[in-house]
mmCIF file of C-alpha atoms in Angstrom:
data_model
loop_
_atom_site.group_PDB
_atom_site.id
_atom_site.type_symbol
_atom_site.label_atom_id
_atom_site.label_comp_id
_atom_site.label_asym_id
_atom_site.label_seq_id
_atom_site.Cartn_x
_atom_site.Cartn_y
_atom_site.Cartn_z
ATOM 1 C CA UNK A 12 40.091 -18.021 56.318
ATOM 2 C CA UNK A 13 37.139 -19.384 58.310
ATOM 3 C CA UNK A 14 38.982 -19.477 61.639
ATOM 4 C CA UNK A 15 40.321 -16.668 63.789
ATOM 5 C CA UNK A 16 43.788 -18.233 63.729
ATOM 6 C CA UNK A 17 43.945 -18.192 59.928
ATOM 7 C CA UNK A 18 42.773 -14.573 59.935
ATOM 8 C CA UNK A 19 45.497 -13.674 62.452
ATOM 9 C CA UNK A 20 48.104 -15.351 60.250
ATOM 10 C CA UNK A 21 47.059 -13.288 57.221
ATOM 11 C CA UNK A 22 46.890 -10.069 59.233
ATOM 12 C CA UNK A 23 50.377 -10.532 60.702
ATOM 13 C CA UNK A 24 51.972 -11.760 57.476
ATOM 14 C CA UNK A 25 50.608 -8.742 55.604
ATOM 15 C CA UNK A 26 52.002 -6.442 58.290
ATOM 16 C CA UNK A 27 55.510 -7.916 58.161
ATOM 17 C CA UNK A 28 55.530 -8.105 54.348
ATOM 18 C CA UNK A 29 54.539 -4.425 54.111
ATOM 19 C CA UNK A 30 57.296 -3.464 56.541
ATOM 20 C CA UNK A 31 59.837 -4.905 54.087
ATOM 21 C CA UNK A 32 58.516 -2.743 51.253
ATOM 22 C CA UNK A 33 56.822 -5.620 49.455
ATOM 23 C CA UNK A 34 53.137 -6.192 48.667
ATOM 24 C CA UNK A 35 51.069 -9.239 49.579
ATOM 25 C CA UNK A 36 48.732 -10.838 47.041
ATOM 26 C CA UNK A 37 46.295 -13.360 48.526
ATOM 27 C CA UNK A 38 44.563 -16.358 46.991
ATOM 28 C CA UNK A 39 42.220 -18.460 49.139
ATOM 29 C CA UNK A 40 42.155 -22.118 48.045
ATOM 30 C CA UNK A 41 39.459 -23.399 50.464
ATOM 31 C CA UNK A 42 41.211 -26.724 51.067
ATOM 32 C CA UNK A 43 41.256 -27.591 47.355
ATOM 33 C CA UNK A 44 44.501 -28.943 45.919
ATOM 34 C CA UNK A 45 43.283 -27.977 42.448
ATOM 35 C CA UNK A 46 42.800 -24.364 43.571
ATOM 36 C CA UNK A 47 46.166 -24.506 45.315
ATOM 37 C CA UNK A 48 47.918 -25.692 42.131
ATOM 38 C CA UNK A 49 46.125 -23.048 40.040
ATOM 39 C CA UNK A 50 47.130 -20.330 42.500
ATOM 40 C CA UNK A 51 50.784 -21.382 42.393
ATOM 41 C CA UNK A 52 50.763 -21.383 38.595
ATOM 42 C CA UNK A 53 49.009 -18.011 38.503
ATOM 43 C CA UNK A 54 51.552 -16.455 40.859
ATOM 44 C CA UNK A 55 54.471 -17.853 38.874
ATOM 45 C CA UNK A 56 53.023 -16.362 35.687
ATOM 46 C CA UNK A 57 52.715 -13.041 37.533
ATOM 47 C CA UNK A 58 56.437 -13.302 38.301
ATOM 48 C CA UNK A 59 56.009 -12.872 42.049
ATOM 49 C CA UNK A 60 59.238 -12.905 44.060
ATOM 50 C CA UNK A 61 58.143 -15.571 46.521
ATOM 51 C CA UNK A 62 55.192 -17.397 48.067
ATOM 52 C CA UNK A 63 53.913 -18.243 51.532
ATOM 53 C CA UNK A 64 51.753 -21.366 51.424
ATOM 54 C CA UNK A 65 49.301 -22.591 54.036
ATOM 55 C CA UNK A 66 49.022 -26.147 52.590
ATOM 56 C CA UNK A 67 45.734 -27.979 52.122
ATOM 57 C CA UNK A 68 44.838 -30.677 54.654
ATOM 58 C CA UNK A 69 45.431 -33.709 52.453
ATOM 59 C CA UNK A 70 47.360 -36.955 52.864
ATOM 60 C CA UNK A 71 49.388 -36.437 49.677
ATOM 61 C CA UNK A 72 51.541 -33.472 48.715
ATOM 62 C CA UNK A 73 50.494 -31.202 45.914
ATOM 63 C CA UNK A 74 52.708 -31.727 42.830
ATOM 64 C CA UNK A 75 52.734 -27.962 42.291
ATOM 65 C CA UNK A 76 54.358 -27.465 45.707
ATOM 66 C CA UNK A 77 56.861 -30.214 45.003
ATOM 67 C CA UNK A 78 57.821 -28.477 41.744
ATOM 68 C CA UNK A 79 58.560 -25.293 43.673
ATOM 69 C CA UNK A 80 60.968 -27.314 45.804
ATOM 70 C CA UNK A 81 62.699 -28.854 42.783
ATOM 71 C CA UNK A 82 63.002 -25.435 41.125
ATOM 72 C CA UNK A 83 64.271 -23.869 44.375
ATOM 73 C CA UNK A 84 61.625 -21.180 43.944
ATOM 74 C CA UNK A 85 61.430 -18.967 47.062
ATOM 75 C CA UNK A 86 58.574 -20.184 49.252
ATOM 76 C CA UNK A 87 57.790 -21.019 52.881
ATOM 77 C CA UNK A 88 55.196 -23.454 54.202
ATOM 78 C CA UNK A 89 53.409 -22.105 57.249
ATOM 79 C CA UNK A 90 51.580 -24.119 59.935
ATOM 80 C CA UNK A 91 52.338 -27.428 58.169
ATOM 81 C CA UNK A 92 55.323 -28.950 56.440
ATOM 82 C CA UNK A 93 56.202 -31.855 54.166
ATOM 83 C CA UNK A 94 57.805 -34.776 55.968
ATOM 84 C CA UNK A 95 60.898 -36.283 54.347
ATOM 85 C CA UNK A 96 61.140 -33.377 51.891
ATOM 86 C CA UNK A 97 63.569 -30.549 52.618
ATOM 87 C CA UNK A 98 61.781 -27.191 52.435
ATOM 88 C CA UNK A 99 61.520 -23.971 54.380
ATOM 89 C CA UNK A 100 58.696 -24.162 56.941
ATOM 90 C CA UNK A 101 57.453 -22.494 60.107
ATOM 91 C CA UNK A 102 55.121 -24.242 62.527
ATOM 92 C CA UNK A 103 54.132 -24.098 66.174
ATOM 93 C CA UNK A 104 55.373 -26.676 68.666
ATOM 94 C CA UNK A 105 52.260 -28.796 68.267
ATOM 95 C CA UNK A 106 53.590 -31.962 69.871
ATOM 96 C CA UNK A 107 55.121 -30.256 72.905
ATOM 97 C CA UNK A 108 52.038 -28.112 73.455
ATOM 98 C CA UNK A 109 49.634 -31.035 73.334
ATOM 99 C CA UNK A 110 51.907 -33.097 75.575
ATOM 100 C CA UNK A 111 51.815 -30.323 78.189
ATOM 101 C CA UNK A 112 48.030 -29.986 77.930
ATOM 102 C CA UNK A 113 47.312 -33.700 78.320
ATOM 103 C CA UNK A 114 49.882 -33.964 81.114
ATOM 104 C CA UNK A 115 48.005 -31.194 82.911
ATOM 105 C CA UNK A 116 44.745 -33.149 82.658
ATOM 106 C CA UNK A 117 46.387 -36.384 83.815
ATOM 107 C CA UNK A 118 47.989 -34.614 86.776
ATOM 108 C CA UNK A 119 44.543 -33.331 87.746
ATOM 109 C CA UNK A 120 43.413 -36.932 88.070
ATOM 110 C CA UNK A 121 41.728 -37.502 84.708
ATOM 111 C CA UNK A 122 42.280 -41.053 83.464
ATOM 112 C CA UNK A 123 39.767 -41.258 80.627
ATOM 113 C CA UNK A 124 40.545 -38.351 78.315
ATOM 114 C CA UNK A 125 38.886 -38.064 74.924
ATOM 115 C CA UNK A 126 40.267 -36.605 71.716
ATOM 116 C CA UNK A 127 38.161 -34.931 69.038
ATOM 117 C CA UNK A 128 39.989 -34.293 65.785
ATOM 118 C CA UNK A 129 39.645 -33.936 62.044
ATOM 119 C CA UNK A 130 40.946 -36.995 60.230
ATOM 120 C CA UNK A 131 44.663 -37.175 60.978
ATOM 121 C CA UNK A 132 46.148 -36.430 57.571
ATOM 122 C CA UNK A 133 48.834 -33.768 57.967
ATOM 123 C CA UNK A 134 51.790 -32.819 60.128
ATOM 124 C CA UNK A 135 49.711 -30.653 62.489
ATOM 125 C CA UNK A 136 47.226 -33.382 63.406
ATOM 126 C CA UNK A 137 49.961 -36.043 63.483
ATOM 127 C CA UNK A 138 52.093 -33.987 65.879
ATOM 128 C CA UNK A 139 49.191 -33.149 68.171
ATOM 129 C CA UNK A 140 48.066 -36.785 68.250
ATOM 130 C CA UNK A 141 51.650 -37.833 69.045
ATOM 131 C CA UNK A 142 51.820 -35.316 71.896
ATOM 132 C CA UNK A 143 48.562 -36.739 73.282
ATOM 133 C CA UNK A 144 49.931 -40.296 73.137
ATOM 134 C CA UNK A 145 53.298 -39.392 74.664
ATOM 135 C CA UNK A 146 51.679 -37.821 77.724
ATOM 136 C CA UNK A 147 50.305 -41.273 78.552
ATOM 137 C CA UNK A 148 53.287 -43.314 77.352
ATOM 138 C CA UNK A 149 55.859 -41.383 79.377
ATOM 139 C CA UNK A 150 53.787 -42.040 82.511
ATOM 140 C CA UNK A 151 53.351 -45.690 81.501
ATOM 141 C CA UNK A 152 49.611 -45.096 81.707
ATOM 142 C CA UNK A 153 47.106 -46.911 79.522
ATOM 143 C CA UNK A 154 45.654 -44.835 76.700
ATOM 144 C CA UNK A 155 42.130 -45.667 75.505
ATOM 145 C CA UNK A 156 41.811 -44.777 71.831
ATOM 146 C CA UNK A 157 38.157 -45.804 71.917
ATOM 147 C CA UNK A 158 37.754 -42.316 73.374
ATOM 148 C CA UNK A 159 39.068 -40.751 70.137
ATOM 149 C CA UNK A 160 36.603 -39.300 67.657
ATOM 150 C CA UNK A 161 37.972 -38.392 64.220
ATOM 151 C CA UNK A 162 35.697 -36.556 61.838
ATOM 152 C CA UNK A 163 35.940 -36.326 58.059
ATOM 153 C CA UNK A 164 35.995 -32.814 56.633
ATOM 154 C CA UNK A 165 32.408 -33.088 55.351
ATOM 155 C CA UNK A 166 31.261 -34.007 58.878
ATOM 156 C CA UNK A 167 32.612 -30.775 60.360
ATOM 157 C CA UNK A 168 29.838 -28.191 60.143
ATOM 158 C CA UNK A 169 27.726 -26.295 62.646
ATOM 159 C CA UNK A 170 24.596 -28.094 61.449
ATOM 160 C CA UNK A 171 25.871 -31.593 62.264
ATOM 161 C CA UNK A 172 29.048 -31.707 64.356
ATOM 162 C CA UNK A 173 27.622 -30.756 67.788
ATOM 163 C CA UNK A 174 25.095 -33.594 67.515
ATOM 164 C CA UNK A 175 27.780 -36.086 66.438
ATOM 165 C CA UNK A 176 29.965 -35.086 69.389
ATOM 166 C CA UNK A 177 27.050 -35.181 71.834
ATOM 167 C CA UNK A 178 26.168 -38.722 70.781
ATOM 168 C CA UNK A 179 29.821 -39.734 71.068
ATOM 169 C CA UNK A 180 30.091 -38.321 74.602
ATOM 170 C CA UNK A 181 26.846 -40.051 75.631
ATOM 171 C CA UNK A 182 28.276 -43.374 74.502
ATOM 172 C CA UNK A 183 31.459 -42.817 76.549
ATOM 173 C CA UNK A 184 30.209 -42.306 80.128
ATOM 174 C CA UNK A 185 33.687 -42.973 81.553
ATOM 175 C CA UNK A 186 35.136 -39.882 79.849
ATOM 176 C CA UNK A 187 35.797 -36.992 82.249
ATOM 177 C CA UNK A 188 37.862 -34.684 80.034
ATOM 178 C CA UNK A 189 38.273 -34.063 76.325
ATOM 179 C CA UNK A 190 40.915 -32.386 74.179
ATOM 180 C CA UNK A 191 40.036 -30.839 70.814
ATOM 181 C CA UNK A 192 42.496 -30.250 67.986
ATOM 182 C CA UNK A 193 41.280 -26.752 67.108
ATOM 183 C CA UNK A 194 38.955 -23.963 68.168
ATOM 184 C CA UNK A 195 36.177 -24.866 65.723
ATOM 185 C CA UNK A 196 35.879 -28.370 67.167
ATOM 186 C CA UNK A 197 36.182 -26.875 70.651
ATOM 187 C CA UNK A 198 33.089 -24.751 70.030
ATOM 188 C CA UNK A 199 31.056 -27.724 68.846
ATOM 189 C CA UNK A 200 32.300 -29.812 71.774
ATOM 190 C CA UNK A 201 31.474 -27.023 74.209
ATOM 191 C CA UNK A 202 27.911 -26.973 72.884
ATOM 192 C CA UNK A 203 27.652 -30.741 73.292
ATOM 193 C CA UNK A 204 29.057 -30.665 76.837
ATOM 194 C CA UNK A 205 26.713 -27.819 77.780
ATOM 195 C CA UNK A 206 23.756 -29.823 76.504
ATOM 196 C CA UNK A 207 24.710 -32.897 78.552
ATOM 197 C CA UNK A 208 25.297 -30.801 81.680
ATOM 198 C CA UNK A 209 21.862 -29.223 81.367
ATOM 199 C CA UNK A 210 20.088 -32.504 80.630
ATOM 200 C CA UNK A 211 21.796 -35.002 82.948
ATOM 201 C CA UNK A 212 24.174 -32.946 85.077
ATOM 202 C CA UNK A 213 27.290 -34.514 83.576
ATOM 203 C CA UNK A 214 30.501 -32.496 83.749
ATOM 204 C CA UNK A 215 33.334 -32.916 81.244
ATOM 205 C CA UNK A 216 36.437 -30.721 81.282
ATOM 206 C CA UNK A 217 37.366 -29.244 77.900
ATOM 207 C CA UNK A 218 40.848 -28.215 76.800
ATOM 208 C CA UNK A 219 41.726 -27.166 73.261
ATOM 209 C CA UNK A 220 44.415 -26.013 70.867
ATOM 210 C CA UNK A 221 43.853 -22.289 70.148
ATOM 211 C CA UNK A 222 41.533 -19.982 72.129
ATOM 212 C CA UNK A 223 37.804 -20.529 71.800
ATOM 213 C CA UNK A 224 36.925 -16.990 72.823
ATOM 214 C CA UNK A 225 34.728 -18.183 75.696
ATOM 215 C CA UNK A 226 35.885 -17.620 79.265
ATOM 216 C CA UNK A 227 36.441 -20.665 81.417
ATOM 217 C CA UNK A 228 38.069 -22.913 78.812
ATOM 218 C CA UNK A 229 41.796 -23.659 78.995
ATOM 219 C CA UNK A 230 43.732 -23.632 75.733
ATOM 220 C CA UNK A 231 47.113 -23.797 74.043
ATOM 221 C CA UNK A 232 48.104 -20.410 72.661
ATOM 222 C CA UNK A 233 50.169 -20.180 69.489
ATOM 223 C CA UNK A 234 52.472 -17.212 68.917
ATOM 224 C CA UNK A 235 50.955 -16.206 65.576
ATOM 225 C CA UNK A 236 52.940 -12.966 65.369
ATOM 226 C CA UNK A 237 56.277 -14.769 65.800
ATOM 227 C CA UNK A 238 55.297 -17.512 63.330
ATOM 228 C CA UNK A 239 54.391 -14.847 60.774
ATOM 229 C CA UNK A 240 57.552 -12.837 61.357
ATOM 230 C CA UNK A 241 59.790 -15.916 60.991
ATOM 231 C CA UNK A 242 57.948 -16.894 57.809
ATOM 232 C CA UNK A 243 58.553 -13.534 56.163
ATOM 233 C CA UNK A 244 62.204 -13.550 57.270
ATOM 234 C CA UNK A 245 62.767 -16.991 55.710
ATOM 235 C CA UNK A 246 61.116 -15.901 52.484
ATOM 236 C CA UNK A 247 63.279 -12.778 52.252
ATOM 237 C CA UNK A 248 66.359 -14.902 52.895
ATOM 238 C CA UNK A 249 65.603 -16.876 49.736
ATOM 239 C CA UNK A 250 64.624 -13.837 47.667
ATOM 240 C CA UNK A 251 67.981 -12.291 48.560
ATOM 241 C CA UNK A 252 69.853 -15.328 47.249
ATOM 242 C CA UNK A 253 70.372 -17.722 50.174
ATOM 243 C CA UNK A 254 68.947 -21.228 49.929
ATOM 244 C CA UNK A 255 69.393 -23.313 53.085
ATOM 245 C CA UNK A 256 66.040 -25.035 53.801
ATOM 246 C CA UNK A 257 65.138 -25.265 57.460
ATOM 247 C CA UNK A 258 62.202 -26.139 59.680
ATOM 248 C CA UNK A 259 61.419 -23.601 62.416
ATOM 249 C CA UNK A 260 59.321 -24.489 65.467
ATOM 250 C CA UNK A 261 57.798 -21.636 67.488
ATOM 251 C CA UNK A 262 56.988 -22.266 71.188
ATOM 252 C CA UNK A 263 53.391 -22.330 72.420
ATOM 253 C CA UNK A 264 51.929 -21.601 75.869
ATOM 254 C CA UNK A 265 49.319 -23.463 77.921
ATOM 255 C CA UNK A 266 46.725 -21.035 79.273
ATOM 256 C CA UNK A 267 44.767 -22.398 82.239
ATOM 257 C CA UNK A 268 41.362 -20.922 83.018
ATOM 258 C CA UNK A 269 40.084 -21.106 86.570
ATOM 259 C CA UNK A 270 36.429 -20.318 85.920
ATOM 260 C CA UNK A 271 33.859 -22.194 83.872
ATOM 261 C CA UNK A 272 31.152 -20.629 81.772
ATOM 262 C CA UNK A 273 28.482 -22.880 80.228
ATOM 263 C CA UNK A 274 26.429 -21.974 77.171
ATOM 264 C CA UNK A 275 22.721 -22.532 77.714
ATOM 265 C CA UNK A 276 22.341 -24.290 74.392
ATOM 266 C CA UNK A 277 20.375 -27.466 73.791
ATOM 267 C CA UNK A 278 21.321 -29.600 70.813
ATOM 268 C CA UNK A 279 18.392 -31.271 69.163
#
């Protein structure tokens, strides 16, 4: 619930659930698989009719989620899904959106494009990384993965991440553009870029997945309302007795900003 996107998901899901005459009960697991398993067990004991799960960002699947699949209990995974396991899921077109964004930067003349990402552990980060790679591969252009910075979850915090990114950018003088996997990393990268521009006059173009809320930064926009609506529809389908697992992809849109606004923030 710490990002605007997650808040929009909850707001829209609650709206569509209420429209069906049902009530939404929320449990926040804070990226803990233990909390996630406890929440699933708690909801099953409460005899809820179905669940919508925003899975934790881990490399392995939660056994509690797998049990739901085996039991054919009504549930939908939103934003992420389980590869090689047939479940209901709704996610944005992460790969296609990132491909379009990186293609845009390449077409502008950028050759050395950086990537700043959490550790690549789930379907969202895998798909976005694949979209980044394919933009280069389909043009038969060399991709420099030395310009990729992946951060562990305990490294992502306002107190430390901007400095880590600033140091990374300083050590990569050839980089002229950077793509961030989400809005939180975009904010920290924006602070780092602003610092370098103020100190040494270096300009780096920033493009990100999800809006940062600062004018002048291009981004990929997810259709959160449509994702939420599809999720509720798939859950109701199961509650009403149909079980035909499917994976739904919702289109995204690249939003190009023509102006640039720089934060006057110095990272120390």
